[in-house]
Amino acid sequence: MQRSKVLLLASALSFFSALYPYATLAVIVLSAFSSRAFNPFTKDSIYSPGFRRNTSLALLILSILEGVTGFGSGPSTSTVISNLTFGILTRGLSLELHLALVIPLGLLFTLHTVSGFGSLLVSRGVKNQVIYSYVIPITWILLYLAMLYLDLEYFL
């Protein structure tokens, strides 16, 4: 990929990152109203082992990217990361990506947490549908809002 295209992508990412938290919150609220996603007795639910495996893999990838871009935005380690990535990750681009990756990382982390809690309840034999349809999605939204508030508090 050419350097100009990478810079164009980074500038577009920083432009849309201002609206990204609100769009993500809209997706969360809309998915919370999905009856299949939070039904523990369907194979497509967030409580299935396959879903938890996928979220943990995505968390691993995002965490590695967060770490690399964090080192790339540091004053003493930016030259090392820039040399390792053949000049693609400059200090400014690393900082932009590092700040932009916080929201998807927090989203997946909260989703993975409530998914694990829900599957723990399923394995214990809890069959109350109110917990799975309302309590866990509301907990997910509140955890994400708390994370979003703490992240945006940094910029205010």
mmCIF file with all atom_site columns, C-alpha atoms in Angstrom, residues 61-138:
data_model
loop_
_atom_site.group_PDB
_atom_site.id
_atom_site.type_symbol
_atom_site.label_atom_id
_atom_site.label_alt_id
_atom_site.label_comp_id
_atom_site.label_asym_id
_atom_site.label_entity_id
_atom_site.label_seq_id
_atom_site.pdbx_PDB_ins_code
_atom_site.Cartn_x
_atom_site.Cartn_y
_atom_site.Cartn_z
_atom_site.occupancy
_atom_site.B_iso_or_equiv
_atom_site.pdbx_formal_charge
_atom_site.auth_seq_id
_atom_site.auth_comp_id
_atom_site.auth_asym_id
_atom_site.auth_atom_id
_atom_site.pdbx_PDB_model_num
ATOM 1  C CA . ILE A 1 61  ? -5.632  -8.893  17.587 1.00 0.00 ? 61  ILE A CA 1
ATOM 2  C CA . LEU A 1 62  ? -6.863  -5.497  18.782 1.00 0.00 ? 62  LEU A CA 1
ATOM 3  C CA . SER A 1 63  ? -4.727  -5.700  21.921 1.00 0.00 ? 63  SER A CA 1
ATOM 4  C CA . ILE A 1 64  ? -1.612  -6.447  19.887 1.00 0.00 ? 64  ILE A CA 1
ATOM 5  C CA . LEU A 1 65  ? -2.419  -3.540  17.543 1.00 0.00 ? 65  LEU A CA 1
ATOM 6  C CA . GLU A 1 66  ? -3.060  -1.292  20.540 1.00 0.00 ? 66  GLU A CA 1
ATOM 7  C CA . GLY A 1 67  ? 0.304   -2.232  22.014 1.00 0.00 ? 67  GLY A CA 1
ATOM 8  C CA . VAL A 1 68  ? 2.224   -1.744  18.768 1.00 0.00 ? 68  VAL A CA 1
ATOM 9  C CA . THR A 1 69  ? 0.609   1.618   18.076 1.00 0.00 ? 69  THR A CA 1
ATOM 10 C CA . GLY A 1 70  ? 1.169   2.630   21.699 1.00 0.00 ? 70  GLY A CA 1
ATOM 11 C CA . PHE A 1 71  ? 4.870   1.926   21.376 1.00 0.00 ? 71  PHE A CA 1
ATOM 12 C CA . GLY A 1 72  ? 4.837   3.657   17.999 1.00 0.00 ? 72  GLY A CA 1
ATOM 13 C CA . SER A 1 73  ? 3.420   6.839   19.489 1.00 0.00 ? 73  SER A CA 1
ATOM 14 C CA . GLY A 1 74  ? 5.920   7.012   22.329 1.00 0.00 ? 74  GLY A CA 1
ATOM 15 C CA . PRO A 1 75  ? 8.761   9.531   22.147 1.00 0.00 ? 75  PRO A CA 1
ATOM 16 C CA . SER A 1 76  ? 11.562  7.040   22.729 1.00 0.00 ? 76  SER A CA 1
ATOM 17 C CA . THR A 1 77  ? 10.174  3.963   20.945 1.00 0.00 ? 77  THR A CA 1
ATOM 18 C CA . SER A 1 78  ? 8.602   5.538   17.852 1.00 0.00 ? 78  SER A CA 1
ATOM 19 C CA . THR A 1 79  ? 11.734  5.162   15.740 1.00 0.00 ? 79  THR A CA 1
ATOM 20 C CA . VAL A 1 80  ? 11.924  1.436   16.501 1.00 0.00 ? 80  VAL A CA 1
ATOM 21 C CA . ILE A 1 81  ? 8.303   0.833   15.448 1.00 0.00 ? 81  ILE A CA 1
ATOM 22 C CA . SER A 1 82  ? 8.715   3.079   12.410 1.00 0.00 ? 82  SER A CA 1
ATOM 23 C CA . ASN A 1 83  ? 11.759  1.092   11.309 1.00 0.00 ? 83  ASN A CA 1
ATOM 24 C CA . LEU A 1 84  ? 10.033  -2.242  11.936 1.00 0.00 ? 84  LEU A CA 1
ATOM 25 C CA . THR A 1 85  ? 7.042   -1.214  9.817  1.00 0.00 ? 85  THR A CA 1
ATOM 26 C CA . PHE A 1 86  ? 9.260   0.253   7.067  1.00 0.00 ? 86  PHE A CA 1
ATOM 27 C CA . GLY A 1 87  ? 8.077   3.798   7.758  1.00 0.00 ? 87  GLY A CA 1
ATOM 28 C CA . ILE A 1 88  ? 4.348   3.109   7.511  1.00 0.00 ? 88  ILE A CA 1
ATOM 29 C CA . LEU A 1 89  ? 3.616   3.687   11.200 1.00 0.00 ? 89  LEU A CA 1
ATOM 30 C CA . THR A 1 90  ? 4.951   7.120   11.939 1.00 0.00 ? 90  THR A CA 1
ATOM 31 C CA . ARG A 1 91  ? 4.575   8.640   15.375 1.00 0.00 ? 91  ARG A CA 1
ATOM 32 C CA . GLY A 1 92  ? 1.513   10.681  14.377 1.00 0.00 ? 92  GLY A CA 1
ATOM 33 C CA . LEU A 1 93  ? -0.221  7.815   12.584 1.00 0.00 ? 93  LEU A CA 1
ATOM 34 C CA . SER A 1 94  ? 0.517   5.499   15.508 1.00 0.00 ? 94  SER A CA 1
ATOM 35 C CA . LEU A 1 95  ? -1.055  7.985   17.905 1.00 0.00 ? 95  LEU A CA 1
ATOM 36 C CA . GLU A 1 96  ? -4.161  8.362   15.721 1.00 0.00 ? 96  GLU A CA 1
ATOM 37 C CA . LEU A 1 97  ? -4.597  4.595   15.454 1.00 0.00 ? 97  LEU A CA 1
ATOM 38 C CA . HIS A 1 98  ? -3.838  4.103   19.135 1.00 0.00 ? 98  HIS A CA 1
ATOM 39 C CA . LEU A 1 99  ? -6.595  6.519   20.132 1.00 0.00 ? 99  LEU A CA 1
ATOM 40 C CA . ALA A 1 100 ? -9.036  5.177   17.522 1.00 0.00 ? 100 ALA A CA 1
ATOM 41 C CA . LEU A 1 101 ? -8.601  1.544   18.634 1.00 0.00 ? 101 LEU A CA 1
ATOM 42 C CA . VAL A 1 102 ? -9.715  2.222   22.201 1.00 0.00 ? 102 VAL A CA 1
ATOM 43 C CA . ILE A 1 103 ? -13.428 2.254   21.371 1.00 0.00 ? 103 ILE A CA 1
ATOM 44 C CA . PRO A 1 104 ? -13.597 -1.061  19.446 1.00 0.00 ? 104 PRO A CA 1
ATOM 45 C CA . LEU A 1 105 ? -11.371 -2.648  22.078 1.00 0.00 ? 105 LEU A CA 1
ATOM 46 C CA . GLY A 1 106 ? -13.704 -1.470  24.835 1.00 0.00 ? 106 GLY A CA 1
ATOM 47 C CA . LEU A 1 107 ? -16.751 -2.605  22.876 1.00 0.00 ? 107 LEU A CA 1
ATOM 48 C CA . LEU A 1 108 ? -15.386 -6.104  22.366 1.00 0.00 ? 108 LEU A CA 1
ATOM 49 C CA . PHE A 1 109 ? -14.144 -6.304  25.938 1.00 0.00 ? 109 PHE A CA 1
ATOM 50 C CA . THR A 1 110 ? -17.551 -5.429  27.399 1.00 0.00 ? 110 THR A CA 1
ATOM 51 C CA . LEU A 1 111 ? -19.286 -7.768  24.954 1.00 0.00 ? 111 LEU A CA 1
ATOM 52 C CA . HIS A 1 112 ? -16.908 -10.594 25.838 1.00 0.00 ? 112 HIS A CA 1
ATOM 53 C CA . THR A 1 113 ? -17.462 -9.929  29.564 1.00 0.00 ? 113 THR A CA 1
ATOM 54 C CA . VAL A 1 114 ? -21.268 -10.029 29.432 1.00 0.00 ? 114 VAL A CA 1
ATOM 55 C CA . SER A 1 115 ? -21.128 -13.015 27.092 1.00 0.00 ? 115 SER A CA 1
ATOM 56 C CA . GLY A 1 116 ? -19.008 -14.912 29.598 1.00 0.00 ? 116 GLY A CA 1
ATOM 57 C CA . PHE A 1 117 ? -21.323 -13.924 32.446 1.00 0.00 ? 117 PHE A CA 1
ATOM 58 C CA . GLY A 1 118 ? -24.360 -15.078 30.464 1.00 0.00 ? 118 GLY A CA 1
ATOM 59 C CA . SER A 1 119 ? -22.785 -18.420 29.583 1.00 0.00 ? 119 SER A CA 1
ATOM 60 C CA . LEU A 1 120 ? -21.862 -18.890 33.231 1.00 0.00 ? 120 LEU A CA 1
ATOM 61 C CA . LEU A 1 121 ? -25.547 -18.440 34.080 1.00 0.00 ? 121 LEU A CA 1
ATOM 62 C CA . VAL A 1 122 ? -26.528 -20.870 31.309 1.00 0.00 ? 122 VAL A CA 1
ATOM 63 C CA . SER A 1 123 ? -24.100 -23.485 32.631 1.00 0.00 ? 123 SER A CA 1
ATOM 64 C CA . ARG A 1 124 ? -25.520 -23.038 36.149 1.00 0.00 ? 124 ARG A CA 1
ATOM 65 C CA . GLY A 1 125 ? -29.006 -23.773 34.836 1.00 0.00 ? 125 GLY A CA 1
ATOM 66 C CA . VAL A 1 126 ? -30.578 -20.315 35.137 1.00 0.00 ? 126 VAL A CA 1
ATOM 67 C CA . LYS A 1 127 ? -33.534 -20.241 32.754 1.00 0.00 ? 127 LYS A CA 1
ATOM 68 C CA . ASN A 1 128 ? -35.031 -16.831 33.560 1.00 0.00 ? 128 ASN A CA 1
ATOM 69 C CA . GLN A 1 129 ? -35.495 -15.196 30.156 1.00 0.00 ? 129 GLN A CA 1
ATOM 70 C CA . VAL A 1 130 ? -35.699 -11.691 31.679 1.00 0.00 ? 130 VAL A CA 1
ATOM 71 C CA . ILE A 1 131 ? -32.052 -11.923 32.714 1.00 0.00 ? 131 ILE A CA 1
ATOM 72 C CA . TYR A 1 132 ? -30.920 -12.877 29.224 1.00 0.00 ? 132 TYR A CA 1
ATOM 73 C CA . SER A 1 133 ? -33.227 -10.509 27.317 1.00 0.00 ? 133 SER A CA 1
ATOM 74 C CA . TYR A 1 134 ? -33.058 -7.387  29.487 1.00 0.00 ? 134 TYR A CA 1
ATOM 75 C CA . VAL A 1 135 ? -30.558 -7.473  32.355 1.00 0.00 ? 135 VAL A CA 1
ATOM 76 C CA . ILE A 1 136 ? -27.504 -8.600  30.367 1.00 0.00 ? 136 ILE A CA 1
ATOM 77 C CA . PRO A 1 137 ? -28.102 -6.261  27.358 1.00 0.00 ? 137 PRO A CA 1
ATOM 78 C CA . ILE A 1 138 ? -28.699 -3.305  29.692 1.00 0.00 ? 138 ILE A CA 1
#
